[in-house]
Amino acid sequence: MSQRRDPKRVASSMGDRALRWITGAAVVLVLAFLAILVGYVLWGGLAVIGIGFLTQSPSSDMTGGGIFPAIVGTVVLTLLMTIAVTPVGVATALYLSEYAPKQSTLARWIRAAVNNLAAVPSVVFGLFGLGFFVLFVGGQIDGLLGAEQPEWGRPCILWASLTLSVLTMPVVIVTSEEAMRAVPDTLREAALGLGATRFQTILLVVIPGARAGILTGLILAISRGAGEVAPLLFTGAANFLPRLPTDPRDMFMHLGYHVYALATQSPNVDAAGPVLFATVLVLLVLTFGLNLTAILLRIRLRSGAGR
Amino acid sequence: MSLGQHRKAPAWHAVAEYLIGGLAITAIAAIVLIFGFVAREAIPLLWETQEEIRFVDLVWPRQWPGYEEPVYVWQPIGKIPKYNLVPLFVGTLKVTILSMLISAPLGLACAIYLAHYAGSRTREIVKPVIELLAGIPSVVLGFFGLVLVASVVHDTFGFIYRLNGLVAALVLSITVIPVVFTICEDALRSVPRALHEGAIALGARTHEVVFRVSLPAALPGIAAAMVLGLGRAIGETMVVLMASGNAAVVDLFDWSTSVRTVTATIAAELGEVPRGEPHWRVLFLLGAILFLITYGLNALAAWSVRRLSAHLGGRS
């Protein structure tokens, strides 16, 4: 194929063919992993999935029924997370792309912090959520309200979603900043030239221009937030709780946590098998769907920026 | 756009600008708070629990009553709790090394194929698909390891333990490959076209370009990819929690036995421990150490990437 693209190139040799085959085989192997995984989950899960599975509560021994509370819990959790992470992520991206002077030390520090945040192990976020949000912030609120029993100072959906918002912050910041930088400077200059202030320029030119990119970042964050389990272990996910969360202080069921619980803590693992497969399938469809949307948006965005 | 109508900017614009500046330091605050509040739960170890935990016992073998010789043991529950951290770090090291041995060559090979051999259409399809791997929730991979990979490994090798270090390392590799691949591919593609074309003009074939031009030029970026992949592997929790078997065995070169990693220990045990117990403090100490390790690896990778741009900037 390379010869067709590049007629000047010399005819390929043994070494060349060997490298092409070896690296090509690696690609095939990795794609095969993905295909086997998806195929296996589809094979085991499709038969169980139906309207009832998606809209009913699990049976008390977790071997039957549906996963409705886990779906609602995951949606509410990621919704709260999105509400928390959007302003912080977009404001940081705006600062980095629009306000920070070149060579700014603060901007360098923020970038370093964002990079480090992206590399912190997810279970450490769980410890942080427990130590900071649940015990410290929650404990302080209880202290102020004079509560006898811990009201806020215990694991719940609010603290879990705030923990996840810290975890997903880097994705939102990096993707949004990239999108804001892709807005051509000529547009900014035109707005400033018409007498707009810097903030008006941001409001009317930069943010509308970067809308799709910001959305991509949020979708990626939601996908990440929907799939992470380790940060929820100590911050509010419940094993079995058919009641839906209606208060920020409620605990909740979560699709990923449900998979973990069914696979490792179920009293009867074999009987829970079909439900387990189907739950994995729902979670996989959800995260793949979100990721695919983000990838397509990004491809459209990149080709659009090149035009 | 109705720019002309805004003669005078409303007052809230100024407030919003301050808010942007204020919110922008959240990321820095988050890093400080994460380390601060994880360490806060661990630090009282220094004075609170002297009788129950001696610091030497955290890292050094000790001859506990009933043992023939000094041993490394992590056994937090029992009459005499034993909190030796060495078995956990050996477990992490063991799984991580094997998974890097699998994922580093695979990730790099995929990057070489896409950067040098694949046509542009193949690349446009294959690259996002490999990146899709990174979007699989780790709990799904843990399930995959527990249910399918463990059975395949069991049928192939016939180890005594169904869940073992090899199963965990294999599944862990799936999470590391996209990390290594993405950064390696970026590094290879950032090698200036001129270097590539120069080599071809001198009669080099593609594999010679790869080994003598692209790889050496992109080396700092590739090193960064490996370091970040390693960080990912060390920090991964759900996969090892579900697929490694979780018995703390100190046997560095035996992948057929059950393994307990640092992350899995925190995830599995913290839920059962009352706040303030020595066990609770030691688990937070493990978290603080994990944080410092990934922080260090990240700094190393950042330094390497800076070298890459200096490296390439000087020549192109």
XYZ file of C-alpha atoms in Angstrom:
623
model
C 0.000 0.000 0.000
C 2.882 2.286 0.812
C 4.244 1.837 -2.692
C 1.002 3.034 -4.171
C 1.084 6.118 -1.999
C 4.774 6.760 -2.466
C 6.067 5.612 -5.855
C 9.589 6.860 -5.154
C 10.039 4.342 -2.372
C 12.292 1.358 -3.113
C 10.773 -2.098 -3.392
C 10.212 -3.619 0.036
C 12.760 -6.049 1.436
C 12.521 -9.021 3.773
C 13.054 -6.898 6.881
C 10.428 -4.483 5.727
C 7.855 -7.193 5.134
C 8.657 -8.782 8.500
C 8.098 -5.516 10.362
C 4.884 -4.843 8.458
C 3.545 -8.298 9.299
C 4.585 -8.225 12.944
C 3.158 -4.796 13.658
C 0.067 -5.570 11.587
C -0.441 -8.751 13.599
C -0.269 -6.686 16.799
C -3.074 -4.461 15.514
C -5.169 -7.494 14.583
C -4.540 -9.028 18.022
C -5.662 -5.897 19.843
C -8.759 -5.562 17.664
C -9.474 -9.245 18.273
C -9.411 -8.629 22.053
C -12.079 -6.007 21.609
C -14.159 -8.188 19.288
C -14.002 -11.176 21.660
C -14.976 -9.036 24.620
C -17.925 -7.430 22.862
C -19.022 -10.714 21.304
C -18.821 -12.567 24.609
C -20.868 -9.974 26.463
C -23.455 -9.810 23.659
C -23.705 -13.606 23.562
C -24.302 -13.871 27.289
C -26.442 -10.802 27.797
C -28.750 -10.289 24.824
C -31.166 -13.072 25.772
C -31.877 -11.552 29.198
C -32.352 -7.954 28.176
C -35.918 -6.844 27.756
C -38.238 -4.099 28.874
C -38.783 -5.851 32.193
C -35.069 -6.099 32.892
C -34.617 -2.381 32.326
C -37.656 -1.246 34.301
C -37.894 -3.615 37.285
C -36.108 -3.727 40.606
C -33.743 -6.593 41.326
C -35.103 -9.501 43.326
C -33.805 -9.602 46.869
C -31.406 -12.499 46.279
C -30.004 -10.597 43.250
C -30.506 -13.546 40.888
C -33.515 -12.171 39.050
C -35.533 -9.064 38.414
C -34.134 -6.003 36.696
C -31.655 -3.193 37.157
C -33.895 -0.134 37.106
C -32.564 1.364 40.379
C -28.974 0.929 39.138
C -29.790 2.729 35.880
C -31.515 5.593 37.717
C -28.660 5.780 40.248
C -26.051 5.977 37.498
C -28.002 8.669 35.621
C -28.606 10.819 38.713
C -24.976 10.388 39.800
C -23.521 11.470 36.462
C -26.053 14.306 36.198
C -24.958 15.767 39.553
C -21.339 15.205 38.519
C -21.890 17.078 35.245
C -23.515 20.007 37.064
C -20.453 20.245 39.310
C -17.716 19.690 36.746
C -19.020 21.868 33.886
C -18.506 25.339 35.414
C -15.132 24.451 36.921
C -13.859 22.691 33.797
C -15.030 25.357 31.358
C -13.786 28.222 33.555
C -10.334 26.619 33.854
C -10.211 26.058 30.098
C -11.247 29.689 29.511
C -8.555 30.898 31.859
C -5.890 28.788 30.140
C -6.880 29.688 26.587
C -8.139 33.284 26.945
C -6.734 34.932 30.055
C -3.400 33.414 31.016
C -0.458 35.375 29.593
C 2.110 33.405 27.620
C 4.815 31.977 29.881
C 2.453 32.397 32.812
C 3.678 30.487 35.860
C 0.146 30.019 37.163
C -0.991 28.510 33.857
C 1.993 26.154 33.912
C 1.076 25.074 37.432
C -2.560 24.535 36.477
C -1.524 22.386 33.500
C 0.811 20.330 35.677
C -1.976 19.866 38.232
C -4.422 18.775 35.512
C -1.905 16.232 34.197
C -1.302 14.875 37.659
C -4.992 14.740 38.422
C -5.492 12.574 35.340
C -2.905 10.102 36.631
C -4.140 9.729 40.223
C -5.336 6.115 40.754
C -9.103 5.869 40.962
C -9.047 4.153 44.341
C -7.123 7.127 45.735
C -10.042 9.303 44.590
C -12.211 7.000 46.688
C -10.015 7.626 49.745
C -10.083 11.349 49.020
C -13.875 11.377 48.670
C -14.224 9.584 51.986
C -11.607 11.638 53.830
C -12.558 15.040 52.392
C -16.197 15.114 51.290
C -17.789 12.533 53.582
C -15.815 12.931 56.802
C -14.508 16.497 56.605
C -17.098 18.526 54.658
C -20.031 16.339 55.717
C -18.785 16.250 59.293
C -18.451 20.047 59.382
C -22.019 20.497 58.071
C -23.307 18.101 60.729
C -21.336 20.046 63.330
C -22.909 23.328 62.184
C -26.407 21.877 62.172
C -25.833 20.237 65.510
C -26.933 16.849 64.231
C -26.928 13.990 66.721
C -26.544 11.278 64.105
C -24.386 11.846 61.003
C -26.789 13.335 58.450
C -24.331 14.657 55.883
C -21.206 13.029 57.241
C -21.869 9.630 55.717
C -21.537 8.153 52.231
C -24.228 9.383 49.828
C -24.917 10.269 46.207
C -23.898 13.924 46.620
C -20.407 13.142 47.895
C -19.974 10.351 45.337
C -20.863 12.687 42.470
C -18.535 15.425 43.733
C -15.701 12.875 43.992
C -16.366 11.843 40.401
C -16.435 15.479 39.288
C -12.868 15.915 40.576
C -11.865 12.709 38.785
C -13.354 13.807 35.445
C -12.189 17.427 35.637
C -9.020 16.847 33.537
C -10.987 15.429 30.584
C -13.305 18.436 30.498
C -10.487 20.968 30.863
C -8.182 19.469 28.214
C -10.919 18.923 25.612
C -12.528 22.341 26.157
C -9.225 24.192 26.015
C -8.323 22.463 22.772
C -11.677 23.502 21.300
C -11.290 27.119 22.464
C -7.819 27.338 20.973
C -9.239 26.096 17.666
C -11.487 29.172 17.429
C -9.630 31.384 14.926
C -8.015 34.503 16.342
C -9.445 36.566 13.491
C -12.937 36.095 14.989
C -11.728 37.336 18.376
C -10.003 40.297 16.750
C -13.142 41.153 14.784
C -15.231 41.140 17.968
C -12.704 43.235 19.870
C -12.485 45.564 16.894
C -16.248 46.138 17.070
C -15.803 47.335 20.616
C -16.651 44.186 22.523
C -14.934 43.666 25.851
C -12.863 40.575 26.369
C -15.654 38.899 28.302
C -18.234 39.765 25.629
C -15.915 38.224 23.069
C -15.739 35.067 25.132
C -19.496 34.934 25.633
C -20.465 35.653 22.037
C -17.555 34.264 20.017
C -15.321 31.826 21.890
C -17.915 29.740 23.738
C -20.298 29.379 20.762
C -17.325 28.474 18.557
C -16.067 25.873 21.009
C -19.516 24.481 21.870
C -19.052 21.122 20.142
C -15.640 20.616 21.736
C -16.920 21.426 25.221
C -19.774 18.988 24.637
C -17.264 16.314 23.574
C -15.366 16.804 26.827
C -18.550 16.500 28.870
C -19.623 13.346 27.040
C -16.223 11.758 27.691
C -16.472 12.784 31.336
C -19.956 11.275 31.638
C -18.765 8.039 30.060
C -15.846 7.912 32.482
C -18.080 8.765 35.415
C -20.665 6.145 34.495
C -18.047 3.397 34.382
C -15.823 4.148 37.371
C -16.454 1.972 40.411
C -13.407 2.304 42.666
C -14.177 5.906 43.740
C -17.733 4.871 44.697
C -16.772 1.967 46.924
C -16.585 4.110 50.058
C -18.497 7.225 49.007
C -22.066 6.043 48.598
C -22.745 3.104 46.259
C -25.036 0.488 47.782
C -25.134 -3.237 47.227
C -28.873 -3.596 47.147
C -31.265 -0.676 47.476
C -34.455 -0.865 45.420
C -35.559 2.594 46.644
C -34.587 5.323 44.192
C -32.417 8.221 45.408
C -34.607 11.281 46.043
C -32.393 13.239 48.431
C -28.719 14.211 48.052
C -28.081 12.297 51.276
C -29.395 9.007 49.898
C -27.206 6.112 48.950
C -27.724 4.675 45.464
C -27.277 1.675 43.202
C -24.848 1.969 40.292
C -24.457 -0.149 37.150
C -20.712 -0.668 37.538
C -20.943 -1.329 41.250
C -23.792 -3.754 40.564
C -21.527 -5.677 38.174
C -18.849 -5.823 40.860
C -21.308 -6.924 43.538
C -22.939 -9.568 41.349
C -19.602 -10.957 40.198
C -17.867 -11.148 43.553
C -20.308 -10.846 46.431
C -23.441 -12.540 45.232
C -24.522 -15.408 47.492
C -25.134 -17.554 44.440
C -22.779 -16.610 41.609
C -24.026 -19.168 39.098
C -27.664 -18.203 39.488
C -26.748 -14.524 39.130
C -24.903 -15.231 35.857
C -27.560 -14.152 33.338
C -28.327 -10.935 35.244
C -24.595 -10.246 35.490
C -24.065 -10.618 31.740
C -27.040 -8.420 30.967
C -25.890 -5.702 33.385
C -22.422 -5.725 31.827
C -24.041 -5.418 28.405
C -26.091 -2.387 29.463
C -23.018 -0.714 30.976
C -20.922 -1.468 27.906
C -23.567 -0.175 25.487
C -23.873 3.000 27.569
C -20.135 3.774 27.746
C -19.425 2.708 24.160
C -22.331 4.774 22.924
C -21.069 7.850 24.753
C -17.468 7.311 23.615
C -18.502 6.736 20.023
C -20.541 9.950 20.054
C -17.529 11.824 21.406
C -15.203 10.322 18.778
C -17.573 11.170 15.917
C -18.072 14.699 17.238
C -14.319 15.129 17.440
C -13.725 13.852 13.919
C -16.368 16.235 12.573
C -14.835 19.021 14.595
C -11.287 18.410 13.331
C -12.339 18.192 9.680
C -14.480 21.304 10.172
C -11.571 23.234 11.652
C -9.422 22.328 8.636
C -11.883 23.691 6.110
C -24.453 38.922 16.689
C -25.586 41.960 18.550
C -22.221 43.184 19.699
C -22.944 46.826 18.942
C -25.790 46.972 21.427
C -23.548 46.367 24.421
C -22.227 49.880 24.856
C -21.251 49.281 28.429
C -20.459 45.873 29.807
C -22.877 44.858 32.565
C -21.471 44.624 36.072
C -21.821 40.823 36.270
C -19.217 40.469 33.542
C -16.553 41.690 35.934
C -17.819 39.292 38.593
C -17.731 36.437 36.073
C -14.145 37.272 35.139
C -13.073 37.069 38.776
C -14.961 33.804 39.046
C -13.080 32.361 36.078
C -9.776 33.271 37.675
C -10.916 31.776 40.965
C -12.263 28.536 39.525
C -9.123 28.086 37.420
C -7.071 27.187 40.473
C -9.469 24.355 41.410
C -7.208 21.798 39.743
C -4.236 22.886 41.865
C -6.417 22.949 44.970
C -7.692 19.456 44.134
C -4.194 17.986 43.958
C -3.256 19.579 47.272
C -6.520 18.488 48.931
C -6.245 14.925 47.631
C -2.808 14.420 49.082
C -3.609 16.433 52.197
C -6.770 14.584 53.115
C -5.443 11.125 52.307
C -2.309 11.818 54.352
C -4.406 13.398 57.132
C -5.995 10.034 57.925
C -2.601 8.286 57.853
C -0.404 10.720 59.776
C -1.757 9.966 63.284
C 0.084 6.649 62.879
C 3.110 8.620 64.020
C 1.856 9.039 67.585
C -1.478 7.266 68.028
C -0.729 3.616 67.580
C 2.791 3.110 68.853
C 1.943 -0.031 70.819
C 0.054 -1.765 68.057
C 2.259 -0.913 65.104
C 5.982 -0.549 65.057
C 7.287 1.184 61.964
C 9.945 -1.431 61.321
C 7.165 -4.005 61.044
C 5.666 -2.138 58.085
C 8.699 -2.820 55.918
C 10.889 -5.362 57.713
C 10.215 -9.085 58.322
C 9.448 -10.055 61.895
C 9.318 -13.340 63.712
C 5.743 -13.336 65.003
C 4.718 -15.767 67.733
C 4.093 -19.137 66.138
C 6.388 -18.542 63.181
C 9.680 -20.394 62.664
C 11.516 -17.466 61.122
C 11.038 -13.746 60.424
C 8.408 -13.302 57.696
C 6.712 -10.623 55.630
C 2.995 -10.896 56.391
C -0.029 -8.754 55.623
C -2.704 -10.087 57.927
C -4.684 -7.157 59.321
C -7.435 -9.286 60.814
C -6.630 -11.737 63.600
C -5.480 -11.790 67.195
C -2.205 -10.079 66.351
C -2.726 -7.854 63.285
C 0.305 -7.887 61.013
C 0.718 -4.928 58.689
C 3.747 -5.636 56.555
C 3.426 -3.648 53.327
C 6.049 -5.590 51.388
C 3.771 -8.423 50.171
C 1.332 -5.870 48.748
C 3.982 -3.941 46.848
C 5.518 -7.191 45.612
C 2.039 -8.146 44.374
C 1.627 -4.844 42.557
C 5.116 -5.086 41.069
C 4.563 -8.624 39.892
C 1.288 -7.978 38.077
C 2.512 -4.654 36.726
C 5.783 -5.965 35.300
C 4.116 -8.841 33.467
C 1.362 -6.629 32.084
C 3.961 -4.099 30.858
C 5.903 -6.928 29.172
C 2.726 -7.735 27.241
C 1.285 -4.294 26.599
C 4.443 -2.259 25.859
C 5.482 -4.222 22.732
C 1.870 -4.554 21.557
C 1.085 -0.878 22.030
C 4.317 0.210 20.366
C 3.841 -2.231 17.465
C 0.326 -0.918 16.838
C 1.687 2.638 16.880
C 4.443 1.757 14.375
C 1.955 0.068 12.058
C -0.445 2.988 12.104
C 2.271 5.650 11.787
C 4.300 3.961 9.039
C 2.411 1.223 7.236
C -1.312 1.870 7.403
C -3.011 3.919 4.737
C -4.811 7.013 5.894
C -8.245 5.370 5.687
C -7.148 2.375 7.779
C -5.684 4.757 10.327
C -8.870 6.802 10.560
C -10.835 3.688 11.463
C -8.345 1.704 13.546
C -7.096 4.523 15.766
C -10.489 5.422 17.265
C -11.295 1.728 17.690
C -8.140 1.141 19.757
C -8.950 4.269 21.725
C -12.402 2.805 22.336
C -10.599 0.117 24.354
C -9.633 2.855 26.788
C -13.319 3.636 27.260
C -14.246 0.179 28.536
C -15.020 0.508 32.252
C -12.444 -1.391 34.278
C -15.181 -3.252 36.125
C -16.251 -4.746 32.786
C -12.675 -5.863 32.138
C -12.545 -7.304 35.643
C -15.700 -9.271 34.881
C -14.165 -10.407 31.586
C -11.069 -11.613 33.436
C -13.034 -13.329 36.160
C -15.394 -15.159 33.850
C -13.609 -15.765 30.546
C -9.835 -15.159 30.782
C -9.561 -17.102 34.056
C -11.218 -20.125 32.447
C -9.036 -19.963 29.342
C -5.868 -19.641 31.465
C -7.050 -22.468 33.700
C -7.649 -24.784 30.739
C -4.336 -23.856 29.117
C -1.922 -23.849 32.042
C -3.793 -25.775 34.728
C -2.604 -23.637 37.654
C -3.937 -24.576 41.084
C -5.439 -21.140 41.625
C -8.132 -20.193 39.117
C -7.542 -16.477 39.734
C -3.857 -15.663 39.655
C -1.193 -13.180 38.684
C -1.204 -14.183 35.037
C -4.960 -13.621 34.624
C -4.715 -10.215 36.305
C -1.704 -9.207 34.170
C -3.380 -10.279 30.925
C -6.511 -8.249 31.629
C -4.505 -5.343 32.973
C -2.682 -5.243 29.623
C -5.956 -4.395 27.881
C -6.193 -1.229 29.961
C -2.543 -0.293 29.396
C -2.344 -0.905 25.626
C -4.446 2.144 24.620
C -2.369 4.417 26.889
C 0.944 3.205 25.435
C -0.452 3.188 21.896
C -1.904 6.703 21.900
C 1.196 8.414 23.269
C 3.634 6.365 21.116
C 1.612 7.144 18.002
C 1.620 10.852 18.807
C 5.384 10.745 19.403
C 6.067 8.898 16.138
C 3.872 11.258 14.147
C 5.525 14.312 15.664
C 8.859 13.297 14.108
C 9.382 15.892 11.375
C 8.451 14.764 7.885
C 11.808 16.071 6.625
C 13.778 13.483 8.609
C 11.598 10.739 7.213
C 11.848 11.975 3.632
C 15.576 12.525 3.954
C 16.076 8.904 4.965
C 13.943 7.665 2.086
C 15.835 9.875 -0.360
C 19.028 8.189 0.842
C 17.515 4.835 -0.122
C 16.267 3.652 3.260
C 13.392 1.199 3.388
C 10.488 1.720 5.753
C 11.814 -0.616 8.439
C 15.167 1.184 8.322
C 13.373 4.501 8.664
C 11.474 3.107 11.646
C 14.505 1.744 13.476
C 17.137 4.341 12.562
C 15.117 7.548 12.287
C 11.625 7.509 13.800
C 12.198 5.426 16.918
C 15.431 7.193 17.958
C 13.873 10.603 17.339
C 10.674 9.734 19.193
C 12.455 7.896 22.004
C 11.664 10.374 24.807
C 7.978 10.282 23.836
C 7.995 6.500 23.773
C 9.658 6.459 27.182
C 6.924 8.787 28.462
C 4.310 6.396 27.058
C 5.829 3.485 28.953
C 6.052 5.465 32.191
C 2.423 6.616 31.964
C 1.343 3.073 31.049
C 3.167 1.841 34.156
C 1.373 4.451 36.276
C -1.945 3.316 34.855
C -1.136 -0.329 35.635
C -0.057 0.425 39.213
C -3.176 2.455 39.910
C -5.732 0.156 38.279
C -8.087 -1.190 40.911
C -11.166 -3.063 39.736
C -9.342 -5.408 37.350
C -6.905 -6.664 39.972
C -9.559 -6.694 42.659
C -11.733 -9.020 40.591
C -9.200 -11.123 38.692
C -6.104 -11.605 40.841
C -7.434 -13.850 43.634
C -6.341 -11.432 46.371
C -4.203 -13.630 48.595
C -1.048 -11.852 49.740
C 1.755 -14.200 48.722
C 5.364 -13.042 48.543
C 6.681 -14.873 45.537
C 8.130 -12.482 43.034
C 8.553 -14.789 40.071
C 5.600 -17.090 40.351
C 2.615 -15.848 38.377
C 0.565 -18.984 38.915
C -0.380 -18.072 42.486
C -2.953 -15.664 43.755
C -1.787 -12.041 44.058
C -2.891 -9.140 46.208
C -2.013 -5.641 45.030
C -1.927 -2.347 46.919
C -5.014 -0.975 45.170
C -7.055 -4.144 45.644
C -6.165 -4.206 49.330
C -7.488 -0.695 49.869
C -10.646 -1.390 47.865
C -11.401 -4.701 49.547
C -10.633 -3.823 53.162
C -11.496 -0.195 53.841
C -15.253 -0.780 53.814
C -14.994 -3.137 56.782
C -12.789 -1.020 59.037
C -14.053 1.491 61.630
C -12.578 4.961 61.325
C -9.414 5.666 63.268
C -8.325 2.051 63.745
C -4.645 1.338 62.988
C -5.825 -0.762 60.036
C -7.745 2.264 58.659
C -4.666 4.468 59.008
C -2.408 1.944 57.273
C -4.846 1.727 54.325
C -4.762 5.516 53.938
C -0.958 5.341 54.186
C -1.036 2.928 51.232
C -3.197 5.452 49.361
C -0.757 8.277 50.099
C 2.176 6.138 48.885
C 0.260 5.275 45.685
C -0.410 8.972 45.128
C 3.288 9.801 45.522
C 4.322 6.988 43.154
C 1.985 8.118 40.365
C 2.956 11.754 40.996
C 6.609 10.805 40.570
C 5.972 8.763 37.428
C 3.981 11.634 35.979
C 6.802 14.077 36.640
C 9.201 11.666 34.942
C 6.935 11.430 31.891
C 6.516 15.210 31.715
C 10.294 15.659 31.820
C 10.636 13.096 29.040
C 8.055 14.843 26.853
C 9.840 18.179 27.331
C 13.009 16.457 26.159
C 11.128 15.156 23.114
C 10.125 18.630 21.983
C 13.613 19.998 22.688
C 15.053 17.016 20.836
C 12.905 17.527 17.755
C 12.832 21.310 17.896
C 16.608 21.435 17.654
C 16.739 19.566 14.388
C 13.715 20.419 12.309
